[in-house]
Amino acid sequence: MVHAVGRISDLEPLDLDVAGVERDEREHLKLNGFLQSVSNPAVYAAGNAAAVGPALTSV
Ligand SMILES: Cc1cc2nc3c(=O)[nH]c(=O)nc-3n(C[C@H](O)[C@H](O)[C@H](O)COP(=O)(O)OP(=O)(O)OC[C@H]3O[C@@H](n4cnc5c(N)ncnc54)[C@H](O)[C@@H]3O)c2cc1C
């Protein structure tokens, strides 16, 4: 059996550090309850890139 879920999003090309977008130890964006970056209010995230919420297709 192969378990392939939980892929890491390819965020490096986005240069999020330049925009001051903080990420956690697993490289997910740190977000508040509105899916808004805690360090750059112009940035929102959902799905596999987000530190909160489920990593599911329905998201
Ligand atoms: C094997 C497997 C089975 C799964 N089974 C289920 C399941 O049964 N049910 C379920 O709900 N979820 C399942 N998932 C999880 C689900 O697929 C993900 O959680 C979901 O697809 C995440 O959506 P996303 O939009 O965050 O990322 P993605 O679906 O990965 O979308 C990211 C998109 O960004 C694009 N992209 C990347 N870099 C760039 C760039 N530089 N410029 C432009 N576009 C870019 C990619 O090509 C991609 O289209 C499964 C995942 C895997 C791997």
Coordinates of C-alpha atoms and ligand atoms in Angstrom, one line a residue:
M1 CA 0.0 0.0 0.0
V2 CA 1.3 3.5 -0.9
H3 CA 0.1 6.5 1.2
A4 CA 0.7 9.6 -0.8
V5 CA -1.5 12.2 0.8
G6 CA -0.1 15.1 2.8
R7 CA 2.0 16.6 0.0
I8 CA 4.0 19.7 0.7
S9 CA 2.9 22.7 -1.5
D10 CA 5.5 24.1 -3.9
L11 CA 5.6 27.6 -2.3
E12 CA 9.3 28.4 -2.9
P13 CA 8.7 30.2 -6.3
L14 CA 6.4 32.6 -4.5
D15 CA 9.1 34.2 -2.4
L16 CA 6.8 34.4 0.6
D17 CA 9.7 35.4 2.8
V18 CA 10.2 38.6 0.8
A19 CA 6.5 39.4 1.5
G20 CA 7.0 38.7 5.2
V21 CA 4.6 35.8 5.1
E22 CA 5.4 33.5 8.1
R23 CA 5.3 29.8 7.8
D24 CA 5.4 27.0 10.4
E25 CA 8.0 24.2 10.8
R26 CA 6.1 22.2 8.1
E27 CA 6.2 25.2 5.7
H28 CA 2.5 25.8 5.9
L29 CA 1.3 29.5 6.0
K30 CA 0.5 30.7 9.6
L31 CA -3.1 32.0 9.4
N32 CA -5.7 33.5 11.7
G33 CA -9.3 32.4 11.9
F34 CA -10.1 34.1 8.6
L35 CA -7.4 32.2 6.7
Q36 CA -5.5 35.4 6.6
S37 CA -1.7 35.4 7.0
V38 CA -0.8 36.5 10.6
S39 CA 2.2 38.5 9.3
N40 CA 0.9 40.0 6.0
P41 CA -2.8 40.9 6.0
A42 CA -2.9 41.0 2.1
V43 CA -2.3 37.3 1.9
Y44 CA -4.9 34.5 2.4
A45 CA -4.4 30.7 2.0
A46 CA -6.4 27.5 2.0
G47 CA -5.9 23.9 1.3
N48 CA -2.6 22.2 1.4
A49 CA -0.6 25.4 1.8
A50 CA -2.5 26.4 5.0
A51 CA -1.6 25.6 8.6
V52 CA -5.3 25.6 9.6
G53 CA -8.2 23.7 8.1
P54 CA -8.3 20.3 6.5
A55 CA -6.2 19.4 3.5
L56 CA -9.1 18.1 1.4
T57 CA -10.4 18.6 -2.1
S58 CA -13.6 20.2 -0.8
V59 CA -11.5 23.1 0.7
Ligands
LIG1 C1 -2.9 10.5 -3.5 C2 -3.9 11.5 -2.9 C3 -5.2 11.2 -2.6 C4 -6.0 12.1 -2.0 N1 -7.3 11.7 -1.8 C5 -8.2 12.7 -1.4 C6 -9.6 12.3 -1.2 O1 -10.0 11.2 -1.4 N2 -10.4 13.3 -0.7 C7 -10.0 14.5 -0.5 O2 -10.8 15.4 -0.1 N3 -8.7 14.9 -0.7 C8 -7.8 14.0 -1.1 N4 -6.5 14.3 -1.3 C9 -6.1 15.7 -0.9 C10 -6.4 16.7 -1.9 O3 -6.0 16.3 -3.2 C11 -5.7 18.0 -1.5 O4 -5.9 18.3 -0.2 C12 -6.2 19.2 -2.4 O5 -6.0 18.9 -3.7 C13 -5.5 20.5 -2.0 O6 -5.9 21.5 -2.9 P1 -5.0 22.7 -3.1 O7 -5.7 23.6 -4.0 O8 -4.5 23.3 -1.8 O9 -3.6 22.2 -3.8 P2 -3.5 21.5 -5.2 O10 -4.8 20.7 -5.6 O11 -2.2 20.8 -5.2 O12 -3.5 22.7 -6.3 C14 -2.3 23.5 -6.4 C15 -2.3 24.0 -7.8 O13 -1.3 25.0 -7.9 C16 -0.6 24.8 -9.1 N5 0.7 25.5 -9.0 C17 1.7 25.1 -8.2 N6 2.7 26.0 -8.4 C18 2.3 27.0 -9.2 C19 2.9 28.2 -9.8 N7 4.1 28.6 -9.5 N8 2.1 28.9 -10.6 C20 0.8 28.5 -10.9 N9 0.2 27.4 -10.4 C21 1.0 26.6 -9.6 C22 -0.5 23.3 -9.3 O14 -0.3 22.9 -10.6 C23 -1.9 22.9 -8.8 O15 -2.9 22.9 -9.9 C24 -5.6 13.4 -1.8 C25 -4.3 13.8 -2.1 C26 -3.4 12.8 -2.7 C27 -2.0 13.2 -3.0

